[in-house]
mmCIF file with all atom_site columns, C-alpha atoms in Angstrom:
data_model
loop_
_atom_site.group_PDB
_atom_site.id
_atom_site.type_symbol
_atom_site.label_atom_id
_atom_site.label_alt_id
_atom_site.label_comp_id
_atom_site.label_asym_id
_atom_site.label_entity_id
_atom_site.label_seq_id
_atom_site.pdbx_PDB_ins_code
_atom_site.Cartn_x
_atom_site.Cartn_y
_atom_site.Cartn_z
_atom_site.occupancy
_atom_site.B_iso_or_equiv
_atom_site.pdbx_formal_charge
_atom_site.auth_seq_id
_atom_site.auth_comp_id
_atom_site.auth_asym_id
_atom_site.auth_atom_id
_atom_site.pdbx_PDB_model_num
ATOM 1   C CA . MET A 1 1   ? -35.343 -34.996 61.665  1.00 46.00 ? 1   MET A CA 1
ATOM 2   C CA . LEU A 1 2   ? -31.750 -36.684 62.381  1.00 46.00 ? 2   LEU A CA 1
ATOM 3   C CA . SER A 1 3   ? -32.187 -39.266 59.810  1.00 46.00 ? 3   SER A CA 1
ATOM 4   C CA . SER A 1 4   ? -33.314 -36.912 56.925  1.00 46.00 ? 4   SER A CA 1
ATOM 5   C CA . THR A 1 5   ? -30.325 -34.709 57.597  1.00 44.00 ? 5   THR A CA 1
ATOM 6   C CA . ARG A 1 6   ? -27.847 -37.569 57.182  1.00 45.00 ? 6   ARG A CA 1
ATOM 7   C CA . ARG A 1 7   ? -29.256 -38.465 53.822  1.00 46.00 ? 7   ARG A CA 1
ATOM 8   C CA . LEU A 1 8   ? -28.751 -34.839 52.684  1.00 49.00 ? 8   LEU A CA 1
ATOM 9   C CA . LEU A 1 9   ? -24.833 -34.684 53.941  1.00 49.00 ? 9   LEU A CA 1
ATOM 10  C CA . PRO A 1 10  ? -22.343 -36.973 51.875  1.00 50.00 ? 10  PRO A CA 1
ATOM 11  C CA . SER A 1 11  ? -20.354 -39.443 53.835  1.00 51.00 ? 11  SER A CA 1
ATOM 12  C CA . ALA A 1 12  ? -16.604 -39.084 54.658  1.00 51.00 ? 12  ALA A CA 1
ATOM 13  C CA . SER A 1 13  ? -15.561 -41.432 52.259  1.00 51.00 ? 13  SER A CA 1
ATOM 14  C CA . SER A 1 14  ? -17.265 -39.788 49.405  1.00 50.00 ? 14  SER A CA 1
ATOM 15  C CA . LEU A 1 15  ? -15.885 -36.546 50.070  1.00 50.00 ? 15  LEU A CA 1
ATOM 16  C CA . THR A 1 16  ? -12.376 -37.892 50.109  1.00 51.00 ? 16  THR A CA 1
ATOM 17  C CA . SER A 1 17  ? -12.749 -39.572 46.753  1.00 50.00 ? 17  SER A CA 1
ATOM 18  C CA . ASN A 1 18  ? -14.558 -36.522 45.223  1.00 52.00 ? 18  ASN A CA 1
ATOM 19  C CA . ASN A 1 19  ? -11.442 -34.470 46.230  1.00 52.00 ? 19  ASN A CA 1
ATOM 20  C CA . CYS A 1 20  ? -8.928  -37.001 44.917  1.00 52.00 ? 20  CYS A CA 1
ATOM 21  C CA . ASN A 1 21  ? -11.114 -36.795 41.535  1.00 54.00 ? 21  ASN A CA 1
ATOM 22  C CA . ILE A 1 22  ? -11.014 -33.173 41.558  1.00 56.00 ? 22  ILE A CA 1
ATOM 23  C CA . ALA A 1 23  ? -7.278  -32.989 42.231  1.00 53.00 ? 23  ALA A CA 1
ATOM 24  C CA . SER A 1 24  ? -6.481  -35.696 39.636  1.00 53.00 ? 24  SER A CA 1
ATOM 25  C CA . ARG A 1 25  ? -8.552  -33.782 36.886  1.00 53.00 ? 25  ARG A CA 1
ATOM 26  C CA . ALA A 1 26  ? -6.403  -30.305 37.850  1.00 51.00 ? 26  ALA A CA 1
ATOM 27  C CA . THR A 1 27  ? -3.349  -32.039 37.731  1.00 52.00 ? 27  THR A CA 1
ATOM 28  C CA . SER A 1 28  ? -4.063  -33.603 34.370  1.00 50.00 ? 28  SER A CA 1
ATOM 29  C CA . MET A 1 29  ? -5.353  -30.549 33.051  1.00 51.00 ? 29  MET A CA 1
ATOM 30  C CA . MET A 1 30  ? -2.184  -28.839 34.178  1.00 52.00 ? 30  MET A CA 1
ATOM 31  C CA . PHE A 1 31  ? 0.092   -31.282 32.613  1.00 50.00 ? 31  PHE A CA 1
ATOM 32  C CA . SER A 1 32  ? -2.045  -32.056 29.367  1.00 50.00 ? 32  SER A CA 1
ATOM 33  C CA . ARG A 1 33  ? -0.900  -28.697 27.636  1.00 52.00 ? 33  ARG A CA 1
ATOM 34  C CA . GLY A 1 34  ? 2.582   -28.525 26.212  1.00 57.00 ? 34  GLY A CA 1
ATOM 35  C CA . MET A 1 35  ? 5.073   -25.979 27.781  1.00 58.00 ? 35  MET A CA 1
ATOM 36  C CA . THR A 1 36  ? 8.075   -24.721 26.690  1.00 59.00 ? 36  THR A CA 1
ATOM 37  C CA . ILE A 1 37  ? 10.614  -24.644 29.584  1.00 63.00 ? 37  ILE A CA 1
ATOM 38  C CA . LEU A 1 38  ? 13.617  -23.182 28.552  1.00 61.00 ? 38  LEU A CA 1
ATOM 39  C CA . SER A 1 39  ? 17.010  -24.725 29.995  1.00 71.00 ? 39  SER A CA 1
ATOM 40  C CA . SER A 1 40  ? 20.520  -23.143 28.957  1.00 72.00 ? 40  SER A CA 1
ATOM 41  C CA . GLU A 1 41  ? 20.766  -26.340 26.286  1.00 73.00 ? 41  GLU A CA 1
ATOM 42  C CA . SER A 1 42  ? 17.299  -25.889 25.375  1.00 71.00 ? 42  SER A CA 1
ATOM 43  C CA . LYS A 1 43  ? 17.271  -22.310 24.896  1.00 71.00 ? 43  LYS A CA 1
ATOM 44  C CA . GLU A 1 44  ? 20.192  -22.398 22.454  1.00 74.00 ? 44  GLU A CA 1
ATOM 45  C CA . GLU A 1 45  ? 17.969  -25.178 20.313  1.00 72.00 ? 45  GLU A CA 1
ATOM 46  C CA . PHE A 1 46  ? 14.963  -22.840 20.713  1.00 69.00 ? 46  PHE A CA 1
ATOM 47  C CA . LYS A 1 47  ? 16.693  -20.111 18.763  1.00 72.00 ? 47  LYS A CA 1
ATOM 48  C CA . LYS A 1 48  ? 18.204  -22.134 15.943  1.00 72.00 ? 48  LYS A CA 1
ATOM 49  C CA . GLU A 1 49  ? 14.729  -23.793 15.328  1.00 72.00 ? 49  GLU A CA 1
ATOM 50  C CA . ASN A 1 50  ? 12.434  -22.107 12.723  1.00 76.00 ? 50  ASN A CA 1
ATOM 51  C CA . TYR A 1 51  ? 9.253   -20.580 14.081  1.00 73.00 ? 51  TYR A CA 1
ATOM 52  C CA . ASN A 1 52  ? 7.116   -22.812 11.435  1.00 74.00 ? 52  ASN A CA 1
ATOM 53  C CA . ALA A 1 53  ? 8.864   -25.848 12.537  1.00 76.00 ? 53  ALA A CA 1
ATOM 54  C CA . ARG A 1 54  ? 8.307   -25.134 16.629  1.00 74.00 ? 54  ARG A CA 1
ATOM 55  C CA . MET A 1 55  ? 4.221   -24.210 15.509  1.00 74.00 ? 55  MET A CA 1
ATOM 56  C CA . ALA A 1 56  ? 4.530   -27.780 13.380  1.00 77.00 ? 56  ALA A CA 1
ATOM 57  C CA . LYS A 1 57  ? 5.843   -29.575 16.493  1.00 79.00 ? 57  LYS A CA 1
ATOM 58  C CA . THR A 1 58  ? 3.077   -28.003 18.857  1.00 79.00 ? 58  THR A CA 1
ATOM 59  C CA . ARG A 1 59  ? 0.446   -28.856 16.361  1.00 77.00 ? 59  ARG A CA 1
ATOM 60  C CA . ARG A 1 60  ? -1.236  -25.443 16.982  1.00 70.00 ? 60  ARG A CA 1
ATOM 61  C CA . PRO A 1 61  ? -2.209  -23.207 14.272  1.00 67.00 ? 61  PRO A CA 1
ATOM 62  C CA . VAL A 1 62  ? -0.271  -20.121 13.362  1.00 66.00 ? 62  VAL A CA 1
ATOM 63  C CA . SER A 1 63  ? -2.059  -17.012 14.643  1.00 67.00 ? 63  SER A CA 1
ATOM 64  C CA . PRO A 1 64  ? -3.481  -15.276 11.742  1.00 66.00 ? 64  PRO A CA 1
ATOM 65  C CA . HIS A 1 65  ? -1.895  -11.826 10.028  1.00 67.00 ? 65  HIS A CA 1
ATOM 66  C CA . VAL A 1 66  ? -3.535  -8.887  9.234   1.00 58.00 ? 66  VAL A CA 1
ATOM 67  C CA . THR A 1 67  ? -3.134  -9.260  5.333   1.00 62.00 ? 67  THR A CA 1
ATOM 68  C CA . ILE A 1 68  ? -6.124  -11.895 5.899   1.00 71.00 ? 68  ILE A CA 1
ATOM 69  C CA . TYR A 1 69  ? -8.171  -9.732  8.018   1.00 73.00 ? 69  TYR A CA 1
ATOM 70  C CA . SER A 1 70  ? -10.771 -7.778  6.321   1.00 79.00 ? 70  SER A CA 1
ATOM 71  C CA . PHE A 1 71  ? -11.024 -4.124  7.413   1.00 83.00 ? 71  PHE A CA 1
ATOM 72  C CA . PRO A 1 72  ? -14.277 -2.511  7.800   1.00 91.00 ? 72  PRO A CA 1
ATOM 73  C CA . ILE A 1 73  ? -14.687 0.617   5.158   1.00 94.00 ? 73  ILE A CA 1
ATOM 74  C CA . CYS A 1 74  ? -14.645 2.805   7.907   1.00 93.00 ? 74  CYS A CA 1
ATOM 75  C CA . ALA A 1 75  ? -11.014 1.788   8.912   1.00 93.00 ? 75  ALA A CA 1
ATOM 76  C CA . LEU A 1 76  ? -10.007 1.885   5.619   1.00 94.00 ? 76  LEU A CA 1
ATOM 77  C CA . ALA A 1 77  ? -11.374 5.658   4.838   1.00 95.00 ? 77  ALA A CA 1
ATOM 78  C CA . SER A 1 78  ? -9.479  6.551   8.240   1.00 94.00 ? 78  SER A CA 1
ATOM 79  C CA . ILE A 1 79  ? -6.467  4.952   7.199   1.00 95.00 ? 79  ILE A CA 1
ATOM 80  C CA . THR A 1 80  ? -6.586  6.570   3.765   1.00 95.00 ? 80  THR A CA 1
ATOM 81  C CA . THR A 1 81  ? -7.266  9.976   5.074   1.00 95.00 ? 81  THR A CA 1
ATOM 82  C CA . ARG A 1 82  ? -3.946  9.910   7.235   1.00 96.00 ? 82  ARG A CA 1
ATOM 83  C CA . VAL A 1 83  ? -2.247  8.719   4.271   1.00 96.00 ? 83  VAL A CA 1
ATOM 84  C CA . THR A 1 84  ? -3.367  11.150  2.183   1.00 96.00 ? 84  THR A CA 1
ATOM 85  C CA . GLY A 1 85  ? -2.227  13.874  4.835   1.00 96.00 ? 85  GLY A CA 1
ATOM 86  C CA . CYS A 1 86  ? 1.277   12.637  4.853   1.00 96.00 ? 86  CYS A CA 1
ATOM 87  C CA . ALA A 1 87  ? 1.167   12.400  1.386   1.00 95.00 ? 87  ALA A CA 1
ATOM 88  C CA . LEU A 1 88  ? 0.404   16.015  1.001   1.00 96.00 ? 88  LEU A CA 1
ATOM 89  C CA . SER A 1 89  ? 2.906   16.907  3.625   1.00 96.00 ? 89  SER A CA 1
ATOM 90  C CA . PHE A 1 90  ? 5.683   15.244  1.663   1.00 96.00 ? 90  PHE A CA 1
ATOM 91  C CA . GLY A 1 91  ? 4.673   16.667  -1.505  1.00 93.00 ? 91  GLY A CA 1
ATOM 92  C CA . ALA A 1 92  ? 4.439   20.308  -0.236  1.00 94.00 ? 92  ALA A CA 1
ATOM 93  C CA . ALA A 1 93  ? 8.026   19.566  1.509   1.00 95.00 ? 93  ALA A CA 1
ATOM 94  C CA . GLY A 1 94  ? 9.333   18.069  -1.721  1.00 93.00 ? 94  GLY A CA 1
ATOM 95  C CA . LEU A 1 95  ? 7.982   20.898  -3.880  1.00 92.00 ? 95  LEU A CA 1
ATOM 96  C CA . GLY A 1 96  ? 9.619   23.416  -1.233  1.00 93.00 ? 96  GLY A CA 1
ATOM 97  C CA . ALA A 1 97  ? 13.059  21.645  -1.159  1.00 94.00 ? 97  ALA A CA 1
ATOM 98  C CA . LEU A 1 98  ? 13.019  21.553  -5.156  1.00 92.00 ? 98  LEU A CA 1
ATOM 99  C CA . GLU A 1 99  ? 12.561  25.235  -5.218  1.00 93.00 ? 99  GLU A CA 1
ATOM 100 C CA . LEU A 1 100 ? 15.284  25.675  -2.362  1.00 94.00 ? 100 LEU A CA 1
ATOM 101 C CA . ILE A 1 101 ? 17.838  23.604  -4.442  1.00 93.00 ? 101 ILE A CA 1
ATOM 102 C CA . GLY A 1 102 ? 17.081  24.099  -7.807  1.00 91.00 ? 102 GLY A CA 1
ATOM 103 C CA . GLY A 1 103 ? 16.232  27.639  -7.779  1.00 89.00 ? 103 GLY A CA 1
ATOM 104 C CA . ASN A 1 104 ? 13.454  30.033  -8.539  1.00 91.00 ? 104 ASN A CA 1
ATOM 105 C CA . GLY A 1 105 ? 10.771  28.318  -11.146 1.00 90.00 ? 105 GLY A CA 1
ATOM 106 C CA . THR A 1 106 ? 12.190  24.768  -10.938 1.00 91.00 ? 106 THR A CA 1
ATOM 107 C CA . ALA A 1 107 ? 9.130   23.210  -9.504  1.00 91.00 ? 107 ALA A CA 1
ATOM 108 C CA . LEU A 1 108 ? 7.090   25.032  -12.390 1.00 92.00 ? 108 LEU A CA 1
ATOM 109 C CA . SER A 1 109 ? 9.477   23.860  -14.961 1.00 93.00 ? 109 SER A CA 1
ATOM 110 C CA . LEU A 1 110 ? 9.227   19.925  -13.621 1.00 91.00 ? 110 LEU A CA 1
ATOM 111 C CA . MET A 1 111 ? 5.429   20.330  -13.681 1.00 90.00 ? 111 MET A CA 1
ATOM 112 C CA . SER A 1 112 ? 5.422   21.558  -17.093 1.00 92.00 ? 112 SER A CA 1
ATOM 113 C CA . ASP A 1 113 ? 7.793   18.850  -18.279 1.00 92.00 ? 113 ASP A CA 1
ATOM 114 C CA . ILE A 1 114 ? 5.441   16.351  -16.550 1.00 90.00 ? 114 ILE A CA 1
ATOM 115 C CA . GLY A 1 115 ? 2.512   17.812  -18.298 1.00 87.00 ? 115 GLY A CA 1
ATOM 116 C CA . ASN A 1 116 ? 4.131   17.849  -22.187 1.00 91.00 ? 116 ASN A CA 1
ATOM 117 C CA . SER A 1 117 ? 5.285   14.219  -21.377 1.00 89.00 ? 117 SER A CA 1
ATOM 118 C CA . GLY A 1 118 ? 2.245   12.177  -22.807 1.00 88.00 ? 118 GLY A CA 1
ATOM 119 C CA . LEU A 1 119 ? -1.252  11.524  -21.715 1.00 87.00 ? 119 LEU A CA 1
ATOM 120 C CA . VAL A 1 120 ? -0.614  8.560   -19.729 1.00 89.00 ? 120 VAL A CA 1
ATOM 121 C CA . LEU A 1 121 ? 2.155   9.951   -17.658 1.00 90.00 ? 121 LEU A CA 1
ATOM 122 C CA . SER A 1 122 ? 0.375   13.396  -17.199 1.00 89.00 ? 122 SER A CA 1
ATOM 123 C CA . SER A 1 123 ? -3.036  12.042  -16.465 1.00 90.00 ? 123 SER A CA 1
ATOM 124 C CA . GLY A 1 124 ? -1.360  9.781   -13.775 1.00 90.00 ? 124 GLY A CA 1
ATOM 125 C CA . ALA A 1 125 ? 0.328   12.669  -12.420 1.00 90.00 ? 125 ALA A CA 1
ATOM 126 C CA . LYS A 1 126 ? -2.798  14.543  -12.040 1.00 91.00 ? 126 LYS A CA 1
ATOM 127 C CA . PHE A 1 127 ? -4.765  12.127  -10.436 1.00 93.00 ? 127 PHE A CA 1
ATOM 128 C CA . ALA A 1 128 ? -1.857  11.287  -7.887  1.00 93.00 ? 128 ALA A CA 1
ATOM 129 C CA . VAL A 1 129 ? -1.919  15.088  -6.929  1.00 93.00 ? 129 VAL A CA 1
ATOM 130 C CA . ALA A 1 130 ? -5.709  15.672  -7.137  1.00 94.00 ? 130 ALA A CA 1
ATOM 131 C CA . PHE A 1 131 ? -6.948  12.505  -5.251  1.00 96.00 ? 131 PHE A CA 1
ATOM 132 C CA . PRO A 1 132 ? -4.869  13.136  -2.196  1.00 96.00 ? 132 PRO A CA 1
ATOM 133 C CA . ILE A 1 133 ? -6.194  16.928  -1.854  1.00 96.00 ? 133 ILE A CA 1
ATOM 134 C CA . VAL A 1 134 ? -9.792  15.818  -2.690  1.00 96.00 ? 134 VAL A CA 1
ATOM 135 C CA . TYR A 1 135 ? -9.919  13.142  -0.649  1.00 97.00 ? 135 TYR A CA 1
ATOM 136 C CA . HIS A 1 136 ? -8.461  14.799  2.431   1.00 96.00 ? 136 HIS A CA 1
ATOM 137 C CA . TYR A 1 137 ? -10.698 17.836  1.920   1.00 97.00 ? 137 TYR A CA 1
ATOM 138 C CA . PHE A 1 138 ? -13.604 15.906  1.615   1.00 97.00 ? 138 PHE A CA 1
ATOM 139 C CA . GLY A 1 139 ? -12.545 13.946  4.872   1.00 96.00 ? 139 GLY A CA 1
ATOM 140 C CA . GLY A 1 140 ? -12.134 16.895  6.556   1.00 95.00 ? 140 GLY A CA 1
ATOM 141 C CA . LEU A 1 141 ? -15.380 18.173  5.698   1.00 96.00 ? 141 LEU A CA 1
ATOM 142 C CA . ARG A 1 142 ? -16.970 14.895  7.012   1.00 95.00 ? 142 ARG A CA 1
ATOM 143 C CA . HIS A 1 143 ? -15.782 15.542  10.528  1.00 94.00 ? 143 HIS A CA 1
ATOM 144 C CA . LEU A 1 144 ? -16.762 18.989  10.323  1.00 95.00 ? 144 LEU A CA 1
ATOM 145 C CA . VAL A 1 145 ? -20.048 17.916  9.883   1.00 94.00 ? 145 VAL A CA 1
ATOM 146 C CA . TRP A 1 146 ? -19.648 14.989  12.421  1.00 93.00 ? 146 TRP A CA 1
ATOM 147 C CA . ASP A 1 147 ? -18.509 17.765  15.024  1.00 93.00 ? 147 ASP A CA 1
ATOM 148 C CA . ASN A 1 148 ? -21.480 19.860  14.585  1.00 94.00 ? 148 ASN A CA 1
ATOM 149 C CA . ALA A 1 149 ? -24.016 17.292  14.273  1.00 92.00 ? 149 ALA A CA 1
ATOM 150 C CA . PRO A 1 150 ? -22.936 14.277  16.491  1.00 90.00 ? 150 PRO A CA 1
ATOM 151 C CA . GLU A 1 151 ? -26.238 12.413  16.084  1.00 92.00 ? 151 GLU A CA 1
ATOM 152 C CA . MET A 1 152 ? -24.916 11.340  12.448  1.00 88.00 ? 152 MET A CA 1
ATOM 153 C CA . LEU A 1 153 ? -21.962 9.580   14.020  1.00 89.00 ? 153 LEU A CA 1
ATOM 154 C CA . THR A 1 154 ? -24.021 6.276   14.068  1.00 91.00 ? 154 THR A CA 1
ATOM 155 C CA . ASN A 1 155 ? -22.092 3.054   12.864  1.00 91.00 ? 155 ASN A CA 1
ATOM 156 C CA . VAL A 1 156 ? -24.596 3.051   9.753   1.00 92.00 ? 156 VAL A CA 1
ATOM 157 C CA . ASP A 1 157 ? -23.971 6.690   8.796   1.00 93.00 ? 157 ASP A CA 1
ATOM 158 C CA . VAL A 1 158 ? -20.255 6.305   9.134   1.00 94.00 ? 158 VAL A CA 1
ATOM 159 C CA . GLU A 1 159 ? -20.247 3.471   6.867   1.00 94.00 ? 159 GLU A CA 1
ATOM 160 C CA . LYS A 1 160 ? -22.350 5.287   4.186   1.00 95.00 ? 160 LYS A CA 1
ATOM 161 C CA . THR A 1 161 ? -20.369 8.358   4.516   1.00 95.00 ? 161 THR A CA 1
ATOM 162 C CA . SER A 1 162 ? -17.325 6.175   3.869   1.00 96.00 ? 162 SER A CA 1
ATOM 163 C CA . TYR A 1 163 ? -18.323 4.918   0.776   1.00 96.00 ? 163 TYR A CA 1
ATOM 164 C CA . GLY A 1 164 ? -19.391 8.498   -0.310  1.00 96.00 ? 164 GLY A CA 1
ATOM 165 C CA . LEU A 1 165 ? -16.026 9.832   0.706   1.00 96.00 ? 165 LEU A CA 1
ATOM 166 C CA . ILE A 1 166 ? -14.357 7.477   -1.700  1.00 96.00 ? 166 ILE A CA 1
ATOM 167 C CA . GLY A 1 167 ? -16.798 7.730   -4.528  1.00 96.00 ? 167 GLY A CA 1
ATOM 168 C CA . ALA A 1 168 ? -16.772 11.304  -4.465  1.00 96.00 ? 168 ALA A CA 1
ATOM 169 C CA . SER A 1 169 ? -13.170 11.763  -4.313  1.00 96.00 ? 169 SER A CA 1
ATOM 170 C CA . VAL A 1 170 ? -12.546 9.255   -7.224  1.00 96.00 ? 170 VAL A CA 1
ATOM 171 C CA . LEU A 1 171 ? -15.037 11.246  -9.097  1.00 96.00 ? 171 LEU A CA 1
ATOM 172 C CA . VAL A 1 172 ? -13.990 14.809  -8.322  1.00 95.00 ? 172 VAL A CA 1
ATOM 173 C CA . SER A 1 173 ? -10.346 13.590  -9.086  1.00 94.00 ? 173 SER A CA 1
ATOM 174 C CA . GLY A 1 174 ? -11.480 11.802  -12.235 1.00 93.00 ? 174 GLY A CA 1
ATOM 175 C CA . VAL A 1 175 ? -12.799 15.057  -13.325 1.00 92.00 ? 175 VAL A CA 1
ATOM 176 C CA . ALA A 1 176 ? -9.607  16.961  -12.438 1.00 86.00 ? 176 ALA A CA 1
ATOM 177 C CA . LEU A 1 177 ? -7.841  14.319  -15.298 1.00 84.00 ? 177 LEU A CA 1
ATOM 178 C CA . VAL A 1 178 ? -10.016 15.879  -18.144 1.00 83.00 ? 178 VAL A CA 1
ATOM 179 C CA . VAL A 1 179 ? -9.407  19.622  -16.828 1.00 80.00 ? 179 VAL A CA 1
#
């Protein structure tokens, strides 16, 4: 029984060598990665150096920016809802300020001038006003449906309604160009 136990237990010399190997691996792992230690002199050099030059020295890739990230359609629809809400608020505030500063009927005469300025400008102005109204309204209806029927709030359904929201808004806004 004692001899079988001896075979299972490692010798003292093998334990010491294993501990040294582990310690040396841990030490090499700690010092293999380049670290930036800033002294007062290197801090000044660090400030003078360009970010791209510093990254080239470390030979690490620069982190990707949001411009190369492909947003899901659901995120784009949500962002567009917020942007159209802000646009509608600023548009209403602008018309109100125009009426207050210019007097009664100033906004109406501005809209009449834009409408009489040619097909391209008047159509663009109509779309610029119609799209935020329609998109924000349809987005609000979509959220009203989700509030009353939460079972429709799945990833697949949200993606489908996002495409539907964008398509319907463009379609109805396009019809507003003709009217």
